Amino acid sequence: MTDFGAKDILGARPLPRSFFLRDATTVARDLLGKALVRVHRGKVLGGEIVETEAYLGSADPASHAYRGLTPRTRAMFEEGGIAYVYLSYGVNFCMNVVTGPAGEAQAVLLRALRPLFGVEAMAKNRGLDPDLGEKVLRNVASGPGKLTKAIGVNLSHDGAPFSAGELRLVDLGLGYPARQIVAGPRIGITKAKDLPLRFTVKGSPWVSR
DNA sequence: GAACCGATTGCCT
DNA sequence: GGCAATCGGTTCG
């Protein structure tokens, strides 16, 4: 697969503020099929979101917000529409979309992309073989830490808005009907592990694991 | 302060 | 499938 639409996507209107001012579970479902776009070193990177997880805020034992506001979780407590980025296991960055009104700390973890824009550059950022075989493509952004590395997101993007500039979320016109969305338990958590708050596009080869 | 625990990944057997 | 890497936050002494 080669790049397509990379020029057009920059002209697309980012998702409106109202999109983010809803509960995390709804936003997590609605983000499937939307595009995450990143302008990095003069290139357009990104792809279609195919896997998300909802974190419900201060009342969700699995959320970093469960213990209240700390320097790390500050962005999560702001109004929806910005990024919450944190360092996972001291090694990988993970990026969330903050949702809902200020103070609720709801967020959606972006877990996997179907690479669409700047695919070669993303593979390079991941240190993968740039020949872009099928196996390589499926490995570019099929996990939360892989995704951030592929598009060059780090702690400097904590609190950054998705409305414009170098991070954007835009509508690809690919709405999935409910029957094409699979809900299951969130990955890698030990608390509230049975809640079906992980969402994937049914049958997608681009998801993690 | 010290010990322990992750919203993970990649490399090893 | 096991496990190390690596560090911020939380908990316990």
mmCIF file of C-alpha atoms (C1' of nucleotides) in Angstrom:
data_model
loop_
_atom_site.group_PDB
_atom_site.id
_atom_site.type_symbol
_atom_site.label_atom_id
_atom_site.label_comp_id
_atom_site.label_asym_id
_atom_site.label_seq_id
_atom_site.Cartn_x
_atom_site.Cartn_y
_atom_site.Cartn_z
ATOM 1 C CA MET A 1 0.000 0.000 0.000
ATOM 2 C CA THR A 2 1.196 3.494 -0.767
ATOM 3 C CA ASP A 3 0.323 6.879 0.654
ATOM 4 C CA PHE A 4 -2.937 8.422 -0.447
ATOM 5 C CA GLY A 5 -4.875 11.482 0.519
ATOM 6 C CA ALA A 6 -1.982 13.002 2.425
ATOM 7 C CA LYS A 7 -2.474 16.376 0.764
ATOM 8 C CA ASP A 8 -6.238 16.408 1.072
ATOM 9 C CA ILE A 9 -6.240 15.424 4.705
ATOM 10 C CA LEU A 10 -4.513 18.662 5.687
ATOM 11 C CA GLY A 11 -7.397 20.601 4.181
ATOM 12 C CA ALA A 12 -9.983 18.586 6.086
ATOM 13 C CA ARG A 13 -11.753 20.241 8.984
ATOM 14 C CA PRO A 14 -10.739 18.829 12.368
ATOM 15 C CA LEU A 15 -13.444 17.245 14.532
ATOM 16 C CA PRO A 16 -15.485 19.968 16.271
ATOM 17 C CA ARG A 17 -15.228 20.749 19.958
ATOM 18 C CA SER A 18 -18.655 19.172 20.536
ATOM 19 C CA PHE A 19 -17.282 15.781 19.418
ATOM 20 C CA PHE A 20 -14.996 15.657 22.452
ATOM 21 C CA LEU A 21 -17.463 16.959 25.043
ATOM 22 C CA ARG A 22 -19.151 13.566 25.416
ATOM 23 C CA ASP A 23 -18.475 10.562 27.610
ATOM 24 C CA ALA A 24 -15.337 8.570 26.894
ATOM 25 C CA THR A 25 -17.196 5.387 25.928
ATOM 26 C CA THR A 26 -19.151 7.162 23.186
ATOM 27 C CA VAL A 27 -16.068 8.974 21.920
ATOM 28 C CA ALA A 28 -14.045 5.732 21.963
ATOM 29 C CA ARG A 29 -16.600 4.115 19.635
ATOM 30 C CA ASP A 30 -16.898 7.166 17.415
ATOM 31 C CA LEU A 31 -13.144 7.542 17.009
ATOM 32 C CA LEU A 32 -12.999 4.232 15.118
ATOM 33 C CA GLY A 33 -12.744 5.142 11.451
ATOM 34 C CA LYS A 34 -11.554 8.690 12.167
ATOM 35 C CA ALA A 35 -8.066 9.774 11.101
ATOM 36 C CA LEU A 36 -5.253 10.737 13.434
ATOM 37 C CA VAL A 37 -3.066 13.212 11.552
ATOM 38 C CA ARG A 38 0.376 14.333 12.620
ATOM 39 C CA VAL A 39 2.541 16.924 10.898
ATOM 40 C CA HIS A 40 6.102 15.952 11.731
ATOM 41 C CA ARG A 41 9.284 17.335 10.162
ATOM 42 C CA GLY A 42 7.354 18.672 7.193
ATOM 43 C CA LYS A 43 5.600 15.375 6.531
ATOM 44 C CA VAL A 44 2.034 14.253 7.091
ATOM 45 C CA LEU A 45 1.868 11.049 9.145
ATOM 46 C CA GLY A 46 -1.013 9.079 10.543
ATOM 47 C CA GLY A 47 -3.866 6.786 9.684
ATOM 48 C CA GLU A 48 -7.260 5.436 10.547
ATOM 49 C CA ILE A 49 -7.980 4.703 14.202
ATOM 50 C CA VAL A 50 -8.957 1.035 14.533
ATOM 51 C CA GLU A 51 -8.543 0.338 18.271
ATOM 52 C CA THR A 52 -9.399 2.446 21.336
ATOM 53 C CA GLU A 53 -10.011 2.062 25.047
ATOM 54 C CA ALA A 54 -12.236 4.229 27.239
ATOM 55 C CA TYR A 55 -11.071 5.328 30.706
ATOM 56 C CA LEU A 56 -13.891 6.724 32.758
ATOM 57 C CA GLY A 57 -12.131 9.184 35.062
ATOM 58 C CA SER A 58 -11.850 9.493 38.829
ATOM 59 C CA ALA A 59 -14.305 6.646 39.473
ATOM 60 C CA ASP A 60 -12.505 4.153 37.204
ATOM 61 C CA PRO A 61 -9.964 2.109 39.203
ATOM 62 C CA ALA A 62 -8.009 1.390 36.014
ATOM 63 C CA SER A 63 -7.565 5.080 35.210
ATOM 64 C CA HIS A 64 -4.545 7.126 36.202
ATOM 65 C CA ALA A 65 -7.118 9.699 37.348
ATOM 66 C CA TYR A 66 -8.405 7.303 40.034
ATOM 67 C CA ARG A 67 -6.017 8.763 42.628
ATOM 68 C CA GLY A 68 -6.858 12.316 41.726
ATOM 69 C CA LEU A 69 -4.985 15.087 39.980
ATOM 70 C CA THR A 70 -1.186 14.751 39.872
ATOM 71 C CA PRO A 71 1.367 16.535 37.692
ATOM 72 C CA ARG A 72 1.217 13.581 35.306
ATOM 73 C CA THR A 73 -2.574 13.488 34.967
ATOM 74 C CA ARG A 74 -3.195 17.231 34.852
ATOM 75 C CA ALA A 75 -4.134 17.261 31.157
ATOM 76 C CA MET A 76 -6.788 14.603 31.712
ATOM 77 C CA PHE A 77 -8.669 16.901 34.072
ATOM 78 C CA GLU A 78 -8.999 19.645 31.475
ATOM 79 C CA GLU A 79 -11.835 20.023 28.982
ATOM 80 C CA GLY A 80 -12.049 17.422 26.202
ATOM 81 C CA GLY A 81 -10.233 17.931 22.908
ATOM 82 C CA ILE A 82 -6.599 17.758 24.031
ATOM 83 C CA ALA A 83 -4.030 14.975 24.381
ATOM 84 C CA TYR A 84 -3.004 13.214 27.575
ATOM 85 C CA VAL A 85 0.413 11.637 26.944
ATOM 86 C CA TYR A 86 2.296 9.629 29.544
ATOM 87 C CA LEU A 87 5.378 7.428 29.773
ATOM 88 C CA SER A 88 4.447 3.768 30.084
ATOM 89 C CA TYR A 89 6.766 1.327 31.862
ATOM 90 C CA GLY A 90 9.457 3.982 31.661
ATOM 91 C CA VAL A 91 9.881 3.089 27.993
ATOM 92 C CA ASN A 92 6.909 3.872 25.756
ATOM 93 C CA PHE A 93 4.677 6.892 25.317
ATOM 94 C CA CYS A 94 0.925 6.377 25.208
ATOM 95 C CA MET A 95 -1.529 8.960 23.890
ATOM 96 C CA ASN A 96 -5.102 9.580 24.986
ATOM 97 C CA VAL A 97 -7.856 11.827 23.719
ATOM 98 C CA VAL A 98 -9.302 13.720 26.694
ATOM 99 C CA THR A 99 -13.119 13.849 26.579
ATOM 100 C CA GLY A 100 -15.998 15.387 28.500
ATOM 101 C CA PRO A 101 -16.157 18.582 30.527
ATOM 102 C CA ALA A 102 -13.260 19.842 32.615
ATOM 103 C CA GLY A 103 -12.783 18.066 35.944
ATOM 104 C CA GLU A 104 -14.054 14.621 34.903
ATOM 105 C CA ALA A 105 -10.748 13.219 33.626
ATOM 106 C CA GLN A 106 -12.334 10.986 31.009
ATOM 107 C CA ALA A 107 -10.008 9.826 28.260
ATOM 108 C CA VAL A 108 -9.698 7.478 25.301
ATOM 109 C CA LEU A 109 -6.436 5.594 24.787
ATOM 110 C CA LEU A 110 -5.451 5.371 21.107
ATOM 111 C CA ARG A 111 -4.177 1.823 20.699
ATOM 112 C CA ALA A 112 -3.746 1.198 16.977
ATOM 113 C CA LEU A 113 -3.821 2.804 13.534
ATOM 114 C CA ARG A 114 -4.222 1.530 10.007
ATOM 115 C CA PRO A 115 -1.291 3.417 8.438
ATOM 116 C CA LEU A 116 -2.437 5.764 5.662
ATOM 117 C CA PHE A 117 -0.242 8.865 5.556
ATOM 118 C CA GLY A 118 3.563 9.019 5.512
ATOM 119 C CA VAL A 119 3.749 5.258 5.865
ATOM 120 C CA GLU A 120 7.402 5.034 4.910
ATOM 121 C CA ALA A 121 8.376 7.751 7.390
ATOM 122 C CA MET A 122 6.398 6.022 10.141
ATOM 123 C CA ALA A 123 8.147 2.718 9.447
ATOM 124 C CA LYS A 124 11.446 4.562 9.626
ATOM 125 C CA ASN A 125 10.487 6.151 12.961
ATOM 126 C CA ARG A 126 9.791 2.634 14.223
ATOM 127 C CA GLY A 127 13.130 1.332 13.026
ATOM 128 C CA LEU A 128 11.427 -1.142 10.698
ATOM 129 C CA ASP A 129 12.443 -2.409 7.290
ATOM 130 C CA PRO A 130 11.369 0.339 4.847
ATOM 131 C CA ASP A 131 10.443 -2.226 2.201
ATOM 132 C CA LEU A 132 6.924 -2.110 3.671
ATOM 133 C CA GLY A 133 5.990 -5.737 3.363
ATOM 134 C CA GLU A 134 2.634 -6.750 4.738
ATOM 135 C CA LYS A 135 4.151 -7.916 8.004
ATOM 136 C CA VAL A 136 5.971 -4.621 8.461
ATOM 137 C CA LEU A 137 2.842 -2.604 7.718
ATOM 138 C CA ARG A 138 0.876 -4.495 10.330
ATOM 139 C CA ASN A 139 3.618 -3.757 12.853
ATOM 140 C CA VAL A 140 3.890 0.003 12.283
ATOM 141 C CA ALA A 141 1.180 1.252 14.643
ATOM 142 C CA SER A 142 -0.500 -1.850 16.118
ATOM 143 C CA GLY A 143 -0.128 -0.874 19.768
ATOM 144 C CA PRO A 144 -0.254 2.299 21.877
ATOM 145 C CA GLY A 145 3.521 2.624 22.232
ATOM 146 C CA LYS A 146 4.158 1.725 18.598
ATOM 147 C CA LEU A 147 1.624 4.318 17.485
ATOM 148 C CA THR A 148 3.279 7.221 19.307
ATOM 149 C CA LYS A 149 6.726 6.219 18.133
ATOM 150 C CA ALA A 150 5.541 5.937 14.527
ATOM 151 C CA ILE A 151 4.128 9.460 14.452
ATOM 152 C CA GLY A 152 6.752 11.065 16.693
ATOM 153 C CA VAL A 153 4.596 11.854 19.732
ATOM 154 C CA ASN A 154 6.221 12.288 23.146
ATOM 155 C CA LEU A 155 5.701 14.063 26.472
ATOM 156 C CA SER A 156 5.995 17.459 24.790
ATOM 157 C CA HIS A 157 2.534 16.766 23.317
ATOM 158 C CA ASP A 158 0.892 16.270 26.700
ATOM 159 C CA GLY A 159 -1.951 18.813 26.759
ATOM 160 C CA ALA A 160 -1.724 19.589 23.020
ATOM 161 C CA PRO A 161 -5.049 20.253 21.258
ATOM 162 C CA PHE A 162 -6.321 17.988 18.462
ATOM 163 C CA SER A 163 -8.034 20.890 16.746
ATOM 164 C CA ALA A 164 -5.227 22.190 14.563
ATOM 165 C CA GLY A 165 -1.485 22.387 14.104
ATOM 166 C CA GLU A 166 0.699 19.324 14.344
ATOM 167 C CA LEU A 167 -1.928 17.016 15.886
ATOM 168 C CA ARG A 168 -5.391 16.648 14.399
ATOM 169 C CA LEU A 169 -8.341 14.298 14.389
ATOM 170 C CA VAL A 170 -10.426 14.438 11.241
ATOM 171 C CA ASP A 171 -13.422 12.638 9.771
ATOM 172 C CA LEU A 172 -12.581 10.254 6.934
ATOM 173 C CA GLY A 173 -16.241 9.636 6.182
ATOM 174 C CA LEU A 174 -15.826 6.014 7.301
ATOM 175 C CA GLY A 175 -18.493 5.634 9.947
ATOM 176 C CA TYR A 176 -18.771 2.047 11.170
ATOM 177 C CA PRO A 177 -22.201 0.658 12.045
ATOM 178 C CA ALA A 178 -22.497 -0.777 15.553
ATOM 179 C CA ARG A 179 -22.403 -4.349 14.214
ATOM 180 C CA GLN A 180 -18.872 -3.735 12.893
ATOM 181 C CA ILE A 181 -17.529 -2.598 16.260
ATOM 182 C CA VAL A 182 -16.320 -5.185 18.744
ATOM 183 C CA ALA A 183 -16.267 -4.380 22.483
ATOM 184 C CA GLY A 184 -14.091 -6.345 24.881
ATOM 185 C CA PRO A 185 -12.002 -6.045 28.052
ATOM 186 C CA ARG A 186 -9.212 -3.488 28.205
ATOM 187 C CA ILE A 187 -5.655 -4.761 27.744
ATOM 188 C CA GLY A 188 -2.917 -4.864 30.354
ATOM 189 C CA ILE A 189 -4.885 -3.650 33.355
ATOM 190 C CA THR A 190 -5.496 -5.447 36.646
ATOM 191 C CA LYS A 191 -8.420 -3.434 38.024
ATOM 192 C CA ALA A 192 -11.927 -3.276 36.547
ATOM 193 C CA LYS A 193 -10.601 -5.696 33.993
ATOM 194 C CA ASP A 194 -13.954 -7.138 32.967
ATOM 195 C CA LEU A 195 -15.571 -3.933 31.708
ATOM 196 C CA PRO A 196 -15.988 -4.070 27.906
ATOM 197 C CA LEU A 197 -14.302 -0.736 27.211
ATOM 198 C CA ARG A 198 -11.891 -1.757 24.460
ATOM 199 C CA PHE A 199 -13.253 -1.154 20.983
ATOM 200 C CA THR A 200 -11.925 -2.494 17.699
ATOM 201 C CA VAL A 201 -13.054 -2.583 14.092
ATOM 202 C CA LYS A 202 -14.366 -6.120 13.570
ATOM 203 C CA GLY A 203 -11.862 -8.276 11.724
ATOM 204 C CA SER A 204 -9.316 -5.495 11.308
ATOM 205 C CA PRO A 205 -5.784 -6.796 10.687
ATOM 206 C CA TRP A 206 -4.351 -3.558 12.102
ATOM 207 C CA VAL A 207 -5.161 -3.976 15.808
ATOM 208 C CA SER A 208 -2.684 -4.874 18.581
ATOM 209 C CA ARG A 209 -1.885 -8.430 19.633
ATOM 210 C "C1'" DG B 1 13.671 7.143 51.377
ATOM 211 C "C1'" DA B 2 13.055 2.304 49.693
ATOM 212 C "C1'" DA B 3 10.147 -1.009 47.574
ATOM 213 C "C1'" DC B 4 6.776 -2.150 44.414
ATOM 214 C "C1'" DC B 5 3.794 -1.604 40.373
ATOM 215 C "C1'" DG B 6 2.353 -0.686 36.019
ATOM 216 C "C1'" DA B 7 -3.094 1.631 30.164
ATOM 217 C "C1'" DT B 8 4.199 -1.931 26.755
ATOM 218 C "C1'" DT B 9 7.431 -3.658 23.722
ATOM 219 C "C1'" DG B 10 11.117 -6.455 21.800
ATOM 220 C "C1'" DC B 11 14.253 -9.926 22.249
ATOM 221 C "C1'" DC B 12 15.265 -14.497 24.154
ATOM 222 C "C1'" DT B 13 14.503 -19.523 24.803
ATOM 223 C "C1'" DG C 1 5.803 -18.075 26.599
ATOM 224 C "C1'" DG C 2 9.312 -15.665 29.683
ATOM 225 C "C1'" DC C 3 11.580 -11.594 30.925
ATOM 226 C "C1'" DA C 4 14.351 -7.287 30.997
ATOM 227 C "C1'" DA C 5 14.284 -2.308 30.156
ATOM 228 C "C1'" DT C 6 13.341 1.955 32.791
ATOM 229 C "C1'" DC C 7 10.946 5.654 35.397
ATOM 230 C "C1'" DG C 8 6.911 8.271 37.564
ATOM 231 C "C1'" DG C 9 3.654 7.554 41.063
ATOM 232 C "C1'" DT C 10 2.045 5.327 45.167
ATOM 233 C "C1'" DT C 11 2.642 3.031 49.428
ATOM 234 C "C1'" DC C 12 4.967 1.685 53.413
ATOM 235 C "C1'" DG C 13 8.444 2.008 57.015
#
